[in-house]
mmCIF file of the C-alpha atoms, coordinates in Angstrom:
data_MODEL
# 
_entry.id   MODEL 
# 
loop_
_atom_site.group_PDB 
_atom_site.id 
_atom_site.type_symbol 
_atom_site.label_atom_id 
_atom_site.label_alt_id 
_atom_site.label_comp_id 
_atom_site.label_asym_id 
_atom_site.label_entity_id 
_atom_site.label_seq_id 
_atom_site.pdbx_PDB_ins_code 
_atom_site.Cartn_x 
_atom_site.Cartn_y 
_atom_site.Cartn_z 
_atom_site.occupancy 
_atom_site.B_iso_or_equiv 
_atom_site.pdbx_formal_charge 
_atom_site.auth_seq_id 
_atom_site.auth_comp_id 
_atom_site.auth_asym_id 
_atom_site.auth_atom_id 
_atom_site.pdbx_PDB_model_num 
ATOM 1  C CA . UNK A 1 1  ? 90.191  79.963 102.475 1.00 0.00 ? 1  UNK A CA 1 
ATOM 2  C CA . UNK A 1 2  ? 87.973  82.852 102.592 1.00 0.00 ? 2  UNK A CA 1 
ATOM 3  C CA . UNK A 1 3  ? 89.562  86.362 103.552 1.00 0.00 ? 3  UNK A CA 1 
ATOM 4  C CA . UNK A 1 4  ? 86.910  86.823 106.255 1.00 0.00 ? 4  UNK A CA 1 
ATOM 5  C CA . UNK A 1 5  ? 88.131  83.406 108.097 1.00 0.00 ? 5  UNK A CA 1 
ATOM 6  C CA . UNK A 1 6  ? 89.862  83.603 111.518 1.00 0.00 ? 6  UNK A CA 1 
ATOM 7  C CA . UNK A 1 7  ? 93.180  81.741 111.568 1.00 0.00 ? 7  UNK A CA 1 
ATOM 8  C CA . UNK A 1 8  ? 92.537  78.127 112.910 1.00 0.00 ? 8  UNK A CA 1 
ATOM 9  C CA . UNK A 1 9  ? 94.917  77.614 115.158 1.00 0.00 ? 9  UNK A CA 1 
ATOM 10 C CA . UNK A 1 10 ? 95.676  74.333 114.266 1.00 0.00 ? 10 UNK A CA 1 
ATOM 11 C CA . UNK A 1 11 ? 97.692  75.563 111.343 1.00 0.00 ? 11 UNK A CA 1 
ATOM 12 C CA . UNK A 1 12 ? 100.676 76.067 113.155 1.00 0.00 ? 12 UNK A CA 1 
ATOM 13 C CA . UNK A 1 13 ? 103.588 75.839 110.818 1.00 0.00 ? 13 UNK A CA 1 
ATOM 14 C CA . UNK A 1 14 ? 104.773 78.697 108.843 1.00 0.00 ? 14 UNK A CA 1 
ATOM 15 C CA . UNK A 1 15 ? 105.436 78.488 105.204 1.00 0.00 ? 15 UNK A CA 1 
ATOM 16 C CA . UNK A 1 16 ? 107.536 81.266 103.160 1.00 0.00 ? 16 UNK A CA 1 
ATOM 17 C CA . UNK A 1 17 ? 107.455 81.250 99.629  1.00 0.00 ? 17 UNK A CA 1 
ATOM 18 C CA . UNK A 1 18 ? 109.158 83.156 96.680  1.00 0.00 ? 18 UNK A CA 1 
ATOM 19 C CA . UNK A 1 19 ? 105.931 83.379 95.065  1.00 0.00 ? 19 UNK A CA 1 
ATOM 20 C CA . UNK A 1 20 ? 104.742 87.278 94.511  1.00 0.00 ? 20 UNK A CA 1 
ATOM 21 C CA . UNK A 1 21 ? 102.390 86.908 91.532  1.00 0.00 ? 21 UNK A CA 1 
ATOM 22 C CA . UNK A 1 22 ? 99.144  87.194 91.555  1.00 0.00 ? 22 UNK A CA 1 
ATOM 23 C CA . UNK A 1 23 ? 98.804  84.286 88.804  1.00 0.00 ? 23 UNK A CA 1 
ATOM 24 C CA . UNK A 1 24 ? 101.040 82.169 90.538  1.00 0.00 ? 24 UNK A CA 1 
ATOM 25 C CA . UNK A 1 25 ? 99.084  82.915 93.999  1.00 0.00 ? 25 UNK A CA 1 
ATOM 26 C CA . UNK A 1 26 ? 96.074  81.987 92.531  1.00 0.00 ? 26 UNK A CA 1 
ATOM 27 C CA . UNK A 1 27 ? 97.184  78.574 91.687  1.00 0.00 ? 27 UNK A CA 1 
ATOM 28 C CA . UNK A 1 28 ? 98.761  77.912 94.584  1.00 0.00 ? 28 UNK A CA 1 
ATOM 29 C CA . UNK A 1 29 ? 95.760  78.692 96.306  1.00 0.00 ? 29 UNK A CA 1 
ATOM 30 C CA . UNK A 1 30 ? 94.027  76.659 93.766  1.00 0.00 ? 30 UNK A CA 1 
ATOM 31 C CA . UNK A 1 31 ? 96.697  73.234 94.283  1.00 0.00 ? 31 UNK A CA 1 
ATOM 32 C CA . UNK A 1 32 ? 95.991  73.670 98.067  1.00 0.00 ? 32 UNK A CA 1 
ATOM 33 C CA . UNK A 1 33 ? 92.465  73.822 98.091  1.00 0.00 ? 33 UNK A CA 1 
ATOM 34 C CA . UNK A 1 34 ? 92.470  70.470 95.719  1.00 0.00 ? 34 UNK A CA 1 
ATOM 35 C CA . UNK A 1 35 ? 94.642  68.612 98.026  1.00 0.00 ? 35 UNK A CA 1 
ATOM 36 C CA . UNK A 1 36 ? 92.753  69.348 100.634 1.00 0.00 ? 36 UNK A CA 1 
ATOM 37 C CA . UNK A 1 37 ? 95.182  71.178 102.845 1.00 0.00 ? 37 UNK A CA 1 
ATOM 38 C CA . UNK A 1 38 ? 93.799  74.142 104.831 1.00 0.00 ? 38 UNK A CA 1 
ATOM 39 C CA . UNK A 1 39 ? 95.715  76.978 105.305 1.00 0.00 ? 39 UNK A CA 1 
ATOM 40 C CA . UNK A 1 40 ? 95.584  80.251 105.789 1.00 0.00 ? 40 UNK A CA 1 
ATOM 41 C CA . UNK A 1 41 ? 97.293  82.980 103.639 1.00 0.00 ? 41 UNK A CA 1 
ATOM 42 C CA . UNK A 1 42 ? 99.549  85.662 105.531 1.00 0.00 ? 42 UNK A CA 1 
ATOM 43 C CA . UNK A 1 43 ? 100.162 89.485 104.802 1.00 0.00 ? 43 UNK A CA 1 
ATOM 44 C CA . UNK A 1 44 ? 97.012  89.747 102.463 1.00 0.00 ? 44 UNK A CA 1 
ATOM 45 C CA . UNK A 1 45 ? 96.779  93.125 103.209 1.00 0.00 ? 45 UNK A CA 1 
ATOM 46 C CA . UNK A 1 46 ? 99.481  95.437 101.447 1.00 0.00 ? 46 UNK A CA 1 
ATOM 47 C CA . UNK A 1 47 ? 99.813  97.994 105.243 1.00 0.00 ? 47 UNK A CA 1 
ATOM 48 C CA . UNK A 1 48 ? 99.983  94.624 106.756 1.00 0.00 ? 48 UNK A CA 1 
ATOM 49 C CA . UNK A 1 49 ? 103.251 93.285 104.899 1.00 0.00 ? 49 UNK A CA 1 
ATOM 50 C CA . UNK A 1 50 ? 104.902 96.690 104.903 1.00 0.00 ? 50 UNK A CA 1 
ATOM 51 C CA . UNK A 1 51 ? 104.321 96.488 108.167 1.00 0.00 ? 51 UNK A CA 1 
ATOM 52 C CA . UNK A 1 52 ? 105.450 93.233 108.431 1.00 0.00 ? 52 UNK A CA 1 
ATOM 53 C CA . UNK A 1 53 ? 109.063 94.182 106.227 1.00 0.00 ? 53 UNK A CA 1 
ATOM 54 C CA . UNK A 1 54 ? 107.703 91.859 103.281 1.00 0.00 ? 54 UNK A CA 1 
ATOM 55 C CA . UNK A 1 55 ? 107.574 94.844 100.896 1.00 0.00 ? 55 UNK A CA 1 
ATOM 56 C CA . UNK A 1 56 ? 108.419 92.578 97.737  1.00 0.00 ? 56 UNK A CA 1 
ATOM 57 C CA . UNK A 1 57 ? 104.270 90.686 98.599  1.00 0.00 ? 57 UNK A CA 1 
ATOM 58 C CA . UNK A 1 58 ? 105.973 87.055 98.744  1.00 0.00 ? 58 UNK A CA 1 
ATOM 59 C CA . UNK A 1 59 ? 102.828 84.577 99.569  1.00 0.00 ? 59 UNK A CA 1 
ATOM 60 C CA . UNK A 1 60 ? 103.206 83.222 103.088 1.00 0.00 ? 60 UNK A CA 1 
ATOM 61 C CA . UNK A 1 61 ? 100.912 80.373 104.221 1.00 0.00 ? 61 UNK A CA 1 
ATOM 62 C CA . UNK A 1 62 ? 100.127 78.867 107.391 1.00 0.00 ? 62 UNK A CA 1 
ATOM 63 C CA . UNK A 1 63 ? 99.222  74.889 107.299 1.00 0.00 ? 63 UNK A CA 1 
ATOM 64 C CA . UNK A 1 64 ? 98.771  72.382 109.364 1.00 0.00 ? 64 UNK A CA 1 
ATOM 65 C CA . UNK A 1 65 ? 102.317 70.286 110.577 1.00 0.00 ? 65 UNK A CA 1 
ATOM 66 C CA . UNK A 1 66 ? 101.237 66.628 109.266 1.00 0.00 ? 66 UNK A CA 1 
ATOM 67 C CA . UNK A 1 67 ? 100.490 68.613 105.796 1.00 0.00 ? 67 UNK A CA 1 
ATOM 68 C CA . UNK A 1 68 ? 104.028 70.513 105.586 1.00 0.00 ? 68 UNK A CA 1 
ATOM 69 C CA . UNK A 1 69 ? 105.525 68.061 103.505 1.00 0.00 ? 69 UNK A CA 1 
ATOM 70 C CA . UNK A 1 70 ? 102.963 67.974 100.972 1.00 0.00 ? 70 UNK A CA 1 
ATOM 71 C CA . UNK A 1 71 ? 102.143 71.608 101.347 1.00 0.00 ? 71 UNK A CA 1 
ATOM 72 C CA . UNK A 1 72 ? 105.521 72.428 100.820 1.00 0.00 ? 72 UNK A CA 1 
ATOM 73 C CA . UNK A 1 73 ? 106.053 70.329 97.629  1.00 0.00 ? 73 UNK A CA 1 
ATOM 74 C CA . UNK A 1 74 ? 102.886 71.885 95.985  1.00 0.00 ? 74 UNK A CA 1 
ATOM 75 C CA . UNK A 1 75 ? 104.279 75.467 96.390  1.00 0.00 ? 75 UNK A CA 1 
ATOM 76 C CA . UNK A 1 76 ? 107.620 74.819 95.483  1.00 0.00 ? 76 UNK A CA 1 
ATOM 77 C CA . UNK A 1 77 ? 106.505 73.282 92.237  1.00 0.00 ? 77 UNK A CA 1 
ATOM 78 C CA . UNK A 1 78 ? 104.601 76.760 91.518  1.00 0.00 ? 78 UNK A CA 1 
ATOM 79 C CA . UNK A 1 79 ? 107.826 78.824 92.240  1.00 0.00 ? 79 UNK A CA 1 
ATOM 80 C CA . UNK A 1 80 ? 110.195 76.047 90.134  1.00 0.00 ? 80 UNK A CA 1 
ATOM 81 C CA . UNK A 1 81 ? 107.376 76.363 87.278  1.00 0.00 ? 81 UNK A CA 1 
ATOM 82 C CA . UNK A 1 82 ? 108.284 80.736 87.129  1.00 0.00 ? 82 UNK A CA 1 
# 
């Protein structure tokens, strides 16, 4: 999703990840946006996740609940593929 998007609020489940490159960002993004599931990205802005105590810049996403599943098993193949 664009950076300039507001957050949708049906995207109400929270998603964590270990992911903290930039590459590996990019195709999660990337593996999202082909499925289909929208989501919006957390803590883009580096103030923001100190801020926030996520220091390290793991990728959080927001998506919707009936995509969790699916979100969920994109992104953990991109951290298992590390």
């Amino acid at each position: 999703m664009p950076d300039d998007q507001e957050f949708p609020p049906d995207l109400d489940v929270l998603i964590r990840t270990g992911i903290s490159d930039p590459i590996a960002i990019g195709l999660a993004q990337t593996l999202l946006e082909e499925a289909e599931i929208p989501f919006f990205a957390m803590d883009r802005n580096t103030a923001a996740r100190q801020e926030s105590g996520n220091f390290i810049g793991w990728w959080n996403v927001r998506v919707p609940r009936d995509r969790e599943a699916e979100a969920r098993e994109l992104l953990r193949s991109v951290e298992d593929a590390r």
